Coordinates of N, CA and C and ligand atoms in Angstrom, one line a residue:
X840 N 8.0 36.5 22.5 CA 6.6 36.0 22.8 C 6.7 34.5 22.8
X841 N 6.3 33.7 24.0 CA 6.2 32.3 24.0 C 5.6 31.8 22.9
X842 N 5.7 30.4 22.4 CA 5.5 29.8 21.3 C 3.7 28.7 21.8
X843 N 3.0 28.8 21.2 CA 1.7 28.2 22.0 C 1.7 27.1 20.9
X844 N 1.6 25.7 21.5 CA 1.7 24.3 20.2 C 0.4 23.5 20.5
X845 N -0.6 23.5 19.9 CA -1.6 22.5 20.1 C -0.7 21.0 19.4
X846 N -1.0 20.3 20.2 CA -0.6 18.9 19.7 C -1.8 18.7 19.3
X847 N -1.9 18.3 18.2 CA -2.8 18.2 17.0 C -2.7 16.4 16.5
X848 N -2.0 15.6 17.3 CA -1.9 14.7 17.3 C -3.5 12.9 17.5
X849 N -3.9 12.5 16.2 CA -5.1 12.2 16.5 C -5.2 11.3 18.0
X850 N -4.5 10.3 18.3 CA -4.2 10.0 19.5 C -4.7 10.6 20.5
X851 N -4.0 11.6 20.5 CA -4.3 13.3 21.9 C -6.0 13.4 21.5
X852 N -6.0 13.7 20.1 CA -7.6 14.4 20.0 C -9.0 13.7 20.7
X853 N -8.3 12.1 20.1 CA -9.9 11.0 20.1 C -9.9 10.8 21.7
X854 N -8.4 10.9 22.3 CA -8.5 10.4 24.1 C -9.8 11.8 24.9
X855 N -8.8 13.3 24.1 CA -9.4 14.1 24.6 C -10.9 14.1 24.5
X856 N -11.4 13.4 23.4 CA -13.0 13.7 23.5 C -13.7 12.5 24.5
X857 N -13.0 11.6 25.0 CA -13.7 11.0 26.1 C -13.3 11.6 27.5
X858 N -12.3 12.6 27.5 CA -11.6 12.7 28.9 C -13.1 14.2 28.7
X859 N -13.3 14.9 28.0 CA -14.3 15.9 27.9 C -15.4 15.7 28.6
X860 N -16.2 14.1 28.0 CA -17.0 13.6 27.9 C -17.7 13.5 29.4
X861 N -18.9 14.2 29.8 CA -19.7 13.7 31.3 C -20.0 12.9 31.9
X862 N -20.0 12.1 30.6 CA -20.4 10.4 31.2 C -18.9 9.4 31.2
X863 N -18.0 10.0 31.4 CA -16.4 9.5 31.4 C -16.7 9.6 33.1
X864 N -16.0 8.3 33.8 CA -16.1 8.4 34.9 C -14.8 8.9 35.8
X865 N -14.5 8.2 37.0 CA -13.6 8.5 37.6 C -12.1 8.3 36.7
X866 N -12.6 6.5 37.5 CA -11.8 5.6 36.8 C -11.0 5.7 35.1
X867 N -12.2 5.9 34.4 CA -11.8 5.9 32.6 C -11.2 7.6 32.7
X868 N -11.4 8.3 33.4 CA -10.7 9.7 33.3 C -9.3 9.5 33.3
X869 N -9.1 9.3 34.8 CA -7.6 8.8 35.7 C -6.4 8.5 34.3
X870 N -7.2 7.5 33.9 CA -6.5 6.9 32.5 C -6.1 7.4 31.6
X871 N -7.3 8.2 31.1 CA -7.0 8.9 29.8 C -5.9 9.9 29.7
X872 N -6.1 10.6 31.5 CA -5.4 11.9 32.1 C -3.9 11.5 31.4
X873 N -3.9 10.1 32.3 CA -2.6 9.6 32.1 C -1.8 9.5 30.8
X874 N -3.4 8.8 29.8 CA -2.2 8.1 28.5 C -2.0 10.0 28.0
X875 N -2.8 10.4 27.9 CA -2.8 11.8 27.2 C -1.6 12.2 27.4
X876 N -1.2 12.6 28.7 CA -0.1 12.7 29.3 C 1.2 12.4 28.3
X877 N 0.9 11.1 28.6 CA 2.4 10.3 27.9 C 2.5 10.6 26.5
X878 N 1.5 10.8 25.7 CA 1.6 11.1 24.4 C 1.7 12.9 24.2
X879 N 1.3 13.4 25.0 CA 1.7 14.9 24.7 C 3.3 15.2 25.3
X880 N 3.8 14.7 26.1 CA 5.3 14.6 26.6 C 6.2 14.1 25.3
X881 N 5.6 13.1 24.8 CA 6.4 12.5 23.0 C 6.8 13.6 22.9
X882 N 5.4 14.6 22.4 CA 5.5 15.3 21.4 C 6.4 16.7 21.8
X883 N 6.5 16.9 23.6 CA 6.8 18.3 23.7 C 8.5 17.8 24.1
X884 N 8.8 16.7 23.9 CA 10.4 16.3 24.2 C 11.0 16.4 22.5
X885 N 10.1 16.2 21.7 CA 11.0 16.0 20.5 C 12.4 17.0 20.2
X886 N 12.4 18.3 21.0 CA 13.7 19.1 20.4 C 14.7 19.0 21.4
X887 N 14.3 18.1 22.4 CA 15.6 17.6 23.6 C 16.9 17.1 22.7
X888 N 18.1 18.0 22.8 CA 19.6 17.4 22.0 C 19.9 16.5 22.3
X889 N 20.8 16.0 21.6 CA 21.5 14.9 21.5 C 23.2 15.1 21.0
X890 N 23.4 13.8 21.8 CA 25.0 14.2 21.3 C 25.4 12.9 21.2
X891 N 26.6 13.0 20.4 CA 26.7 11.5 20.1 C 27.9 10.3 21.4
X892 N 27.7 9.1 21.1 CA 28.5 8.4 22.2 C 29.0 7.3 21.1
X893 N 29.9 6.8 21.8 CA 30.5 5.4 21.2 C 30.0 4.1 21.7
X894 N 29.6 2.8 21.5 CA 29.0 1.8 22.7 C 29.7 0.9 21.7
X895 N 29.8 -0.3 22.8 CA 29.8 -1.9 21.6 C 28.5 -2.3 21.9
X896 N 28.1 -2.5 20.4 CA 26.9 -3.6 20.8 C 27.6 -5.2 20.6
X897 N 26.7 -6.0 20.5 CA 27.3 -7.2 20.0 C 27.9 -7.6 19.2
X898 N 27.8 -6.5 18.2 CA 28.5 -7.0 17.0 C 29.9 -6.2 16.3
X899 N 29.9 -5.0 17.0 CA 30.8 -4.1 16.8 C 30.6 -3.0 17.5
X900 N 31.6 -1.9 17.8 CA 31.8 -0.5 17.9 C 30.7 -0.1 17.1
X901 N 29.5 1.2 17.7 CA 29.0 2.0 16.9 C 28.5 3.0 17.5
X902 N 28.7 4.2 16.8 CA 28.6 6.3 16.9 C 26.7 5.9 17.2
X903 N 26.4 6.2 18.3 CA 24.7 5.9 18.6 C 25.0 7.7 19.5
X904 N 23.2 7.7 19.6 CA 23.3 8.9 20.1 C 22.4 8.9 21.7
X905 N 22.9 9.9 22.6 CA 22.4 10.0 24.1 C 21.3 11.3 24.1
X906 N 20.6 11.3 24.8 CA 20.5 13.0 25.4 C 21.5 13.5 26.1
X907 N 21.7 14.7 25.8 CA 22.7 15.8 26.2 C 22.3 16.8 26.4
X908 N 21.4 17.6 26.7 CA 20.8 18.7 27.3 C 20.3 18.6 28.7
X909 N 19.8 19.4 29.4 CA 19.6 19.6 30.6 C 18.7 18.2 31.3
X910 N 19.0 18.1 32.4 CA 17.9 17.3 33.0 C 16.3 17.7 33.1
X911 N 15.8 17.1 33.1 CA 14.5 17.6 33.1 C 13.6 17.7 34.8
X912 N 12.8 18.6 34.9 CA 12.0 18.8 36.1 C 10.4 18.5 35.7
X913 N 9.6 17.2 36.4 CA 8.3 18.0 36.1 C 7.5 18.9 37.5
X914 N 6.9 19.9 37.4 CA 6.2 20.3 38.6 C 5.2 20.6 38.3
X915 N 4.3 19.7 38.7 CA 2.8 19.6 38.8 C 2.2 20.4 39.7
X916 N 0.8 21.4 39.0 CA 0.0 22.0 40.5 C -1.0 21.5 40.8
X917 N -1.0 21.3 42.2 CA -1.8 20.5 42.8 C -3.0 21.0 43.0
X918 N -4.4 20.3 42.6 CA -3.9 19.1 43.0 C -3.9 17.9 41.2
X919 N -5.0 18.7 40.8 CA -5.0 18.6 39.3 C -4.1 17.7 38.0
X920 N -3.0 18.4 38.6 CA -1.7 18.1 37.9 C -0.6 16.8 37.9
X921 N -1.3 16.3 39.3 CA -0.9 15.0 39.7 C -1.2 13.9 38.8
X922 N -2.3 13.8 38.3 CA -2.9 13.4 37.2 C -1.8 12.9 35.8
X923 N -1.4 14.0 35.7 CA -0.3 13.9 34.7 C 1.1 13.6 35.3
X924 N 1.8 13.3 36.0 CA 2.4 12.9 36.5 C 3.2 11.4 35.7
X925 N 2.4 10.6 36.4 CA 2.7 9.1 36.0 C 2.9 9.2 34.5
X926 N 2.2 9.8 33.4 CA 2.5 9.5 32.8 C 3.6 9.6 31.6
X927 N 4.4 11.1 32.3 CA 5.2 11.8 31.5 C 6.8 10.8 32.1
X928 N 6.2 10.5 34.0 CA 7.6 10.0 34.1 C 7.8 8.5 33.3
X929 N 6.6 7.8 32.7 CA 6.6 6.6 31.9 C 7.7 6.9 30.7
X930 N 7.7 8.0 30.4 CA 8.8 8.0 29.2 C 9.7 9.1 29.7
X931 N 9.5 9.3 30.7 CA 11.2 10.9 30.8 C 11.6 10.1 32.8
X932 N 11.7 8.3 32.8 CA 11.7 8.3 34.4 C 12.5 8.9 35.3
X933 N 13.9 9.2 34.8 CA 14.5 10.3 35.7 C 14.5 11.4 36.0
X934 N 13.4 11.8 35.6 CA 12.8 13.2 36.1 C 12.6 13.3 37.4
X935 N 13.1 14.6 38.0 CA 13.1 15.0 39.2 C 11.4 15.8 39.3
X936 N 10.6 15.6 40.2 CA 9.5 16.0 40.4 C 9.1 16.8 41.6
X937 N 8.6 18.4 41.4 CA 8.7 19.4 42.6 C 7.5 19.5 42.1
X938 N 6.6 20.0 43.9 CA 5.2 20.0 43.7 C 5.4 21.6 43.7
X939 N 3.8 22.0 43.7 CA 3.3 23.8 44.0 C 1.6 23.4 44.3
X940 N 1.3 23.8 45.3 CA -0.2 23.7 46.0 C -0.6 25.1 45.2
X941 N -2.0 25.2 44.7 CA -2.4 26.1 44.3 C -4.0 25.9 44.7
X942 N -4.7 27.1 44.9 CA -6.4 26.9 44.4 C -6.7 27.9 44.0
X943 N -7.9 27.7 43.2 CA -8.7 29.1 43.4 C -9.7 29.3 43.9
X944 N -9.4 30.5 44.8 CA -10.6 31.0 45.4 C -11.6 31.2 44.7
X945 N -12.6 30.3 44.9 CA -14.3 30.1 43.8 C -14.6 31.5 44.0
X946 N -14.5 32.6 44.4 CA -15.2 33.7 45.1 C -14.2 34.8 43.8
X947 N -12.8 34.9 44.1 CA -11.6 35.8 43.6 C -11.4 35.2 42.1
X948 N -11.5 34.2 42.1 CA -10.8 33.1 40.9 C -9.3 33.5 41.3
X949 N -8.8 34.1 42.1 CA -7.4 34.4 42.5 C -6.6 32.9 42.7
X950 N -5.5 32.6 42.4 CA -4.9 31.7 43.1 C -4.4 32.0 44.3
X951 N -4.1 30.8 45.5 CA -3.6 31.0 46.6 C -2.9 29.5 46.6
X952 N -1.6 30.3 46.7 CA -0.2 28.9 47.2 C -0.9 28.4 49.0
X953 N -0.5 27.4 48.6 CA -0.4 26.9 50.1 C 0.7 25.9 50.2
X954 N 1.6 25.5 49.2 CA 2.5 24.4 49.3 C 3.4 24.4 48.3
X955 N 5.0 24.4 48.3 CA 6.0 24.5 47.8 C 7.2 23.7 48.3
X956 N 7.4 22.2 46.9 CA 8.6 21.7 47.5 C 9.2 21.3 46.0
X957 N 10.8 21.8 45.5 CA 11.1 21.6 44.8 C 12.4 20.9 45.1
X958 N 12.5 20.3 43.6 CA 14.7 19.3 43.8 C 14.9 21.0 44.1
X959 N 16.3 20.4 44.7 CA 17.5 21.5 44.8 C 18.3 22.3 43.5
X960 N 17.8 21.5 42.6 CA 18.9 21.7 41.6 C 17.9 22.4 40.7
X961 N 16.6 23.2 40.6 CA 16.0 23.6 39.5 C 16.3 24.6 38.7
X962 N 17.7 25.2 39.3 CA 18.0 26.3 38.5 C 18.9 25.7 36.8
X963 N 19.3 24.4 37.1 CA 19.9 23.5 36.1 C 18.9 22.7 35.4
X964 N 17.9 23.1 35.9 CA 17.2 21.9 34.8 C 15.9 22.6 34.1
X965 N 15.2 21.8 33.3 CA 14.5 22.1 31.5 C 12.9 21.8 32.8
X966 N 12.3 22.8 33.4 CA 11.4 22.6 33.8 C 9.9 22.8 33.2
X967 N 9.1 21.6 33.3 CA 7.6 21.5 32.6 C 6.7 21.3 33.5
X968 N 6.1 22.5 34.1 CA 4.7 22.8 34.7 C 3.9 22.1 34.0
X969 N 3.2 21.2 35.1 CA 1.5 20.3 34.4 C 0.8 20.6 35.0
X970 N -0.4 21.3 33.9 CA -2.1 21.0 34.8 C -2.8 20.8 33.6
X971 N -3.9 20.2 34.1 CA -4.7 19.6 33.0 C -5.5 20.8 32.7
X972 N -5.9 22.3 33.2 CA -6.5 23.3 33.0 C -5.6 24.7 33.1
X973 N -5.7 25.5 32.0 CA -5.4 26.7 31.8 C -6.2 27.2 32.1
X974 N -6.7 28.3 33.0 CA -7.8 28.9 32.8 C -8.1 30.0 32.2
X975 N -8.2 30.9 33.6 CA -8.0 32.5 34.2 C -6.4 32.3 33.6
X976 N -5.7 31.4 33.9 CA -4.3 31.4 33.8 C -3.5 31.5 34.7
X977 N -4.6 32.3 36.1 CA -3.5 32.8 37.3 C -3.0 31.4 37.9
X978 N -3.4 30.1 38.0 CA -2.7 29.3 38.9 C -1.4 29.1 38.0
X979 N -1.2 29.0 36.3 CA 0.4 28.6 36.2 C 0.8 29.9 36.4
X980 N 0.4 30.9 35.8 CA 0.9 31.9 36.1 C 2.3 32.6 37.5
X981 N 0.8 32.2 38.9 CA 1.5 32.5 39.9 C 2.9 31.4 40.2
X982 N 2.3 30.0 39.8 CA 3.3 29.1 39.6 C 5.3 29.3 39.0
X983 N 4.6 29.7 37.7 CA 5.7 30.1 37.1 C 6.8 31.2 38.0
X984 N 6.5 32.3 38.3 CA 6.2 33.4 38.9 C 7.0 32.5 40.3
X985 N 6.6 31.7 40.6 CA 7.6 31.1 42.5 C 8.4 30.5 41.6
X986 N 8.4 29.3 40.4 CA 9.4 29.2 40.1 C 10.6 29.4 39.7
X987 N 10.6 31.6 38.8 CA 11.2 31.8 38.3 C 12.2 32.7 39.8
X988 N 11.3 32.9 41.0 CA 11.9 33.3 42.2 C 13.0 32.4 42.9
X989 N 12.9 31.3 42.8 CA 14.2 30.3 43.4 C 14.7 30.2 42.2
X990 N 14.4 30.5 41.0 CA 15.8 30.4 40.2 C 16.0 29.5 38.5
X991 N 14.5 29.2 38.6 CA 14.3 28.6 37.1 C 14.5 29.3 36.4
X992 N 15.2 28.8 35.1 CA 15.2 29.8 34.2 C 14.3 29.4 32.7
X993 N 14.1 28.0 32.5 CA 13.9 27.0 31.5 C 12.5 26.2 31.7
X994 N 12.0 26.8 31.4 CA 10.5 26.4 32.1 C 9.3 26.0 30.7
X995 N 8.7 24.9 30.6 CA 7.6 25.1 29.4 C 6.3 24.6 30.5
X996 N 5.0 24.9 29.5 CA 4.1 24.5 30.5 C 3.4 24.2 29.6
X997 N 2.6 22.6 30.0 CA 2.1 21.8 29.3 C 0.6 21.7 30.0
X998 N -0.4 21.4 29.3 CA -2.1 21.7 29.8 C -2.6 21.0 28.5
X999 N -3.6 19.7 29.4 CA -5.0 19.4 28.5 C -5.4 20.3 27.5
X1000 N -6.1 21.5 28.7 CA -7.1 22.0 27.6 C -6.7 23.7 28.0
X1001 N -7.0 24.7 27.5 CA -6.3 26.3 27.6 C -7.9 27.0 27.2
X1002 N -7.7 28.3 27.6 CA -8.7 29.0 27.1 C -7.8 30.3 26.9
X1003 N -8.8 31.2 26.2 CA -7.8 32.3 25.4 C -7.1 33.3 26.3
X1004 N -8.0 33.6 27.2 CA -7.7 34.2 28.4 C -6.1 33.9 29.1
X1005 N -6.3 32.4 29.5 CA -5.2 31.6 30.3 C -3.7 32.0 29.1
X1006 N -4.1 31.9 28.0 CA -2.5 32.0 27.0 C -2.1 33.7 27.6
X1007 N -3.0 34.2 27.0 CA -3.0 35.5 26.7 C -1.9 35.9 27.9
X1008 N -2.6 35.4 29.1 CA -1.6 36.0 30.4 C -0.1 35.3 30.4
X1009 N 0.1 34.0 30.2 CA 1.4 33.8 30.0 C 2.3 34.0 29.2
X1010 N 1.5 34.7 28.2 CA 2.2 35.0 27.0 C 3.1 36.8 27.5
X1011 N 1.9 36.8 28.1 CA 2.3 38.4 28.2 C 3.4 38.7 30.0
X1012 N 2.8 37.7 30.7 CA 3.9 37.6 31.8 C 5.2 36.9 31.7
X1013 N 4.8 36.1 30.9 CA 6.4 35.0 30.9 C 6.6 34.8 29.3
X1014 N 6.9 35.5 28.4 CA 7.4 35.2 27.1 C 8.2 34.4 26.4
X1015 N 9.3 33.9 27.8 CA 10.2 33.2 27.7 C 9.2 31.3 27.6
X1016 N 8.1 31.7 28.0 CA 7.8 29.9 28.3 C 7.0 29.4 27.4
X1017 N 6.9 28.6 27.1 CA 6.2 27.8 25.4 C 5.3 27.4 26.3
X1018 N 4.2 27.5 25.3 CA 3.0 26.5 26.1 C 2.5 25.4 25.3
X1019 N 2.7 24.0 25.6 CA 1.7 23.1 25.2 C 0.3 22.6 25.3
X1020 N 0.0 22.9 24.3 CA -2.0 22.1 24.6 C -2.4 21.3 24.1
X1021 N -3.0 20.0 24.7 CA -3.9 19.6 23.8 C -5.3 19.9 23.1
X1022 N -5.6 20.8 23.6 CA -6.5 22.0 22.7 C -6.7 23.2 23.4
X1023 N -7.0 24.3 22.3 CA -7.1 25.5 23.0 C -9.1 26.0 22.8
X1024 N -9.3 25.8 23.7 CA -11.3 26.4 23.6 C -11.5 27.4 23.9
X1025 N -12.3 27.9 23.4 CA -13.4 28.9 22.9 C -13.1 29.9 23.7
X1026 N -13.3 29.6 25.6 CA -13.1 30.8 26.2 C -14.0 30.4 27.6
X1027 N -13.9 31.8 28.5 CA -14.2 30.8 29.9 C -16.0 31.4 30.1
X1028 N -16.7 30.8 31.2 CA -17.7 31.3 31.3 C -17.6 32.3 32.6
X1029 N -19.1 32.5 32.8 CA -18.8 33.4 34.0 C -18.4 33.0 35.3
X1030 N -18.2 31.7 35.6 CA -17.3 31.0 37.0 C -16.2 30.8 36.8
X1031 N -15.5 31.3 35.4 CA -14.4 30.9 35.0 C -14.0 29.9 34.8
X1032 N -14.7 28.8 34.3 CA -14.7 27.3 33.5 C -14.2 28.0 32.1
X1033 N -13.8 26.6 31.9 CA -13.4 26.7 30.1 C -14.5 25.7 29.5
X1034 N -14.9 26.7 28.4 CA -15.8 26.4 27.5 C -15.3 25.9 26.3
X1035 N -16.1 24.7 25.6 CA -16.8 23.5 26.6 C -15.8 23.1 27.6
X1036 N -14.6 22.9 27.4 CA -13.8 22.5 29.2 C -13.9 21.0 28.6
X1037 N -13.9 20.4 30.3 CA -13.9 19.3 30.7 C -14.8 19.3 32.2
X1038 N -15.2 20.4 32.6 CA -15.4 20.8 33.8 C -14.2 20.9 34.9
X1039 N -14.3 20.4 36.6 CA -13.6 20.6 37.1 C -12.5 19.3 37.1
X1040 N -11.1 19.8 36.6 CA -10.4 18.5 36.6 C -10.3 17.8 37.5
X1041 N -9.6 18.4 38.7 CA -9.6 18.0 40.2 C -10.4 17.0 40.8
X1042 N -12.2 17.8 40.7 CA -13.1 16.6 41.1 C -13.4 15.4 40.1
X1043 N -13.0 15.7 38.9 CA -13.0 14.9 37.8 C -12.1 13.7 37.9
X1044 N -10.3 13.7 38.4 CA -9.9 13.0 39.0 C -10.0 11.9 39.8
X1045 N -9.9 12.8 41.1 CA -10.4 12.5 42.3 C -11.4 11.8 42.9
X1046 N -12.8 12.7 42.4 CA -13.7 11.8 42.6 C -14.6 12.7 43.3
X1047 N -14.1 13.7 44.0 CA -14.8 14.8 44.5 C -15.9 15.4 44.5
X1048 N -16.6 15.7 45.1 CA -17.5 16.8 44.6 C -19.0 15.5 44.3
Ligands
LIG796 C1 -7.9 24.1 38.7 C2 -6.9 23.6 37.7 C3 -5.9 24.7 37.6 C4 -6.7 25.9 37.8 C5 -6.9 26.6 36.5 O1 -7.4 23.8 40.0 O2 -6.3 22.3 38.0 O3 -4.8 24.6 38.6 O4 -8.0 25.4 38.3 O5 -7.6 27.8 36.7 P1 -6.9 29.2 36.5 O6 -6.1 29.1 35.2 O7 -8.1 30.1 36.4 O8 -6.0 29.5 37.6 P2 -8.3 24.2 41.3 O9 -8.1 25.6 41.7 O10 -9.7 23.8 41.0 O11 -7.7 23.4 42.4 P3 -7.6 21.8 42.6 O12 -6.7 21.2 41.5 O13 -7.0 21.6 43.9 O14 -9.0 21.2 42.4
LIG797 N1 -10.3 24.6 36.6 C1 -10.9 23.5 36.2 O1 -10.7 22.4 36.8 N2 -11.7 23.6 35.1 C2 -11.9 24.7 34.4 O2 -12.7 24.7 33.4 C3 -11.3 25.9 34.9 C4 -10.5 25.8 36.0

């Protein structure tokens, strides 16, 4: 069974209650999306290995340590997820970055791909799905799902905010994949928002709507 981690981190919490917030605008969202971002990546990189190297510094020979585990992928679903982006590559910048087009049909709540472009190499690398909403669950879901068909094997998925519903299904379709949150709420309503949410991230973003 996948491992589900609220980052519980005050940082993540106090950003999250203005990114929530209705009277948060475009602009002050964008931001928050971002710093959130960067500070939930800290927290979901902390078990990346390490192995040790030799260097000179100035002053002598010294045993210092590298990363040594896999390279990392981020793949954001669009369009949402973009959002988080900038922020994670501010501390992981060699990250290779593969998109996945997703929506949901306001009508099905179904997801529908419309766009897939990934590195070549994802079958070798430590890959982290971002969207700032869990919902229904079906957009990482189906996500995961295209990325474990070309060949991912190492996948975590990281989200703002989750509702019980959204775990429940990754937990039970993909076991293998940890999920990060910065909070998990209450549960969805009847259009399938997460309660309280943030509303819709995308137009939240963007600007839309
Ligand atoms: C939102 C959000 C997720 C999805 C979550 O995207 O960014 O991708 O909904 O809902 P789910 O867990 O029920 O699938 P949306 O479909 O609104 O598309 P957009 O990002 O293009 O606005
Ligand atoms: N997608 C969003 O953007 N917000 C929700 O609350 C649910 C799905």
């Amino acid at each position: 069974m996948s491992n589900v981690y609220v980052l519980d981190h005050p940082l993540i919490q106090h950003k999250l209650t203005y990114i929530r917030n209705k009277h948060t605008g475009t602009k002050e969202f964008r931001a928050l999306v971002d710093e959130v971002s960067a500070l939930m990546a800290f927290e979901i990189t902390r078990d990346l290995p390490l192995e040790e190297t030799t260097i000179e510094t100035p002053v002598m020979e010294a045993t210092t340590k590298v990363l040594s585990g896999k390279k990392i992928g981020l793949v954001p679903i669009l369009r949402a997820g973009l959002g988080m982006v900038d922020g994670i590559l501010r501390l992981i910048p060699a990250a290779k970055v593969g998109h996945v087009g997703l929506y949901r049909d306001p009508e099905t709540l179904k997801p529908v791909e419309y766009y897939i472009k990934l590195p070549s190499d994802i079958e070798e690398r430590e890959l982290i799905v971002i969207d700032p909403m869990l919902a229904t669950g079906g957009s990482a879901n189906d996500a995961i799902h295209s990325l474990k068909k070309r060949g991912a094997t190492n996948i975590k998925l990281m989200c703002l905010i989750a509702a019980p519903e959204g775990v429940e299904i990754i937990q039970k379709d993909h076991p293998d994949v940890d999920i990060y949150l910065g909070a998990l709420d209450e549960k969805l309503n009847e259009k399938g928002y997460i309660i309280p949410g943030l509303g819709d991230a995308g137009d939240r973003l963007f600007g839309t709507k």
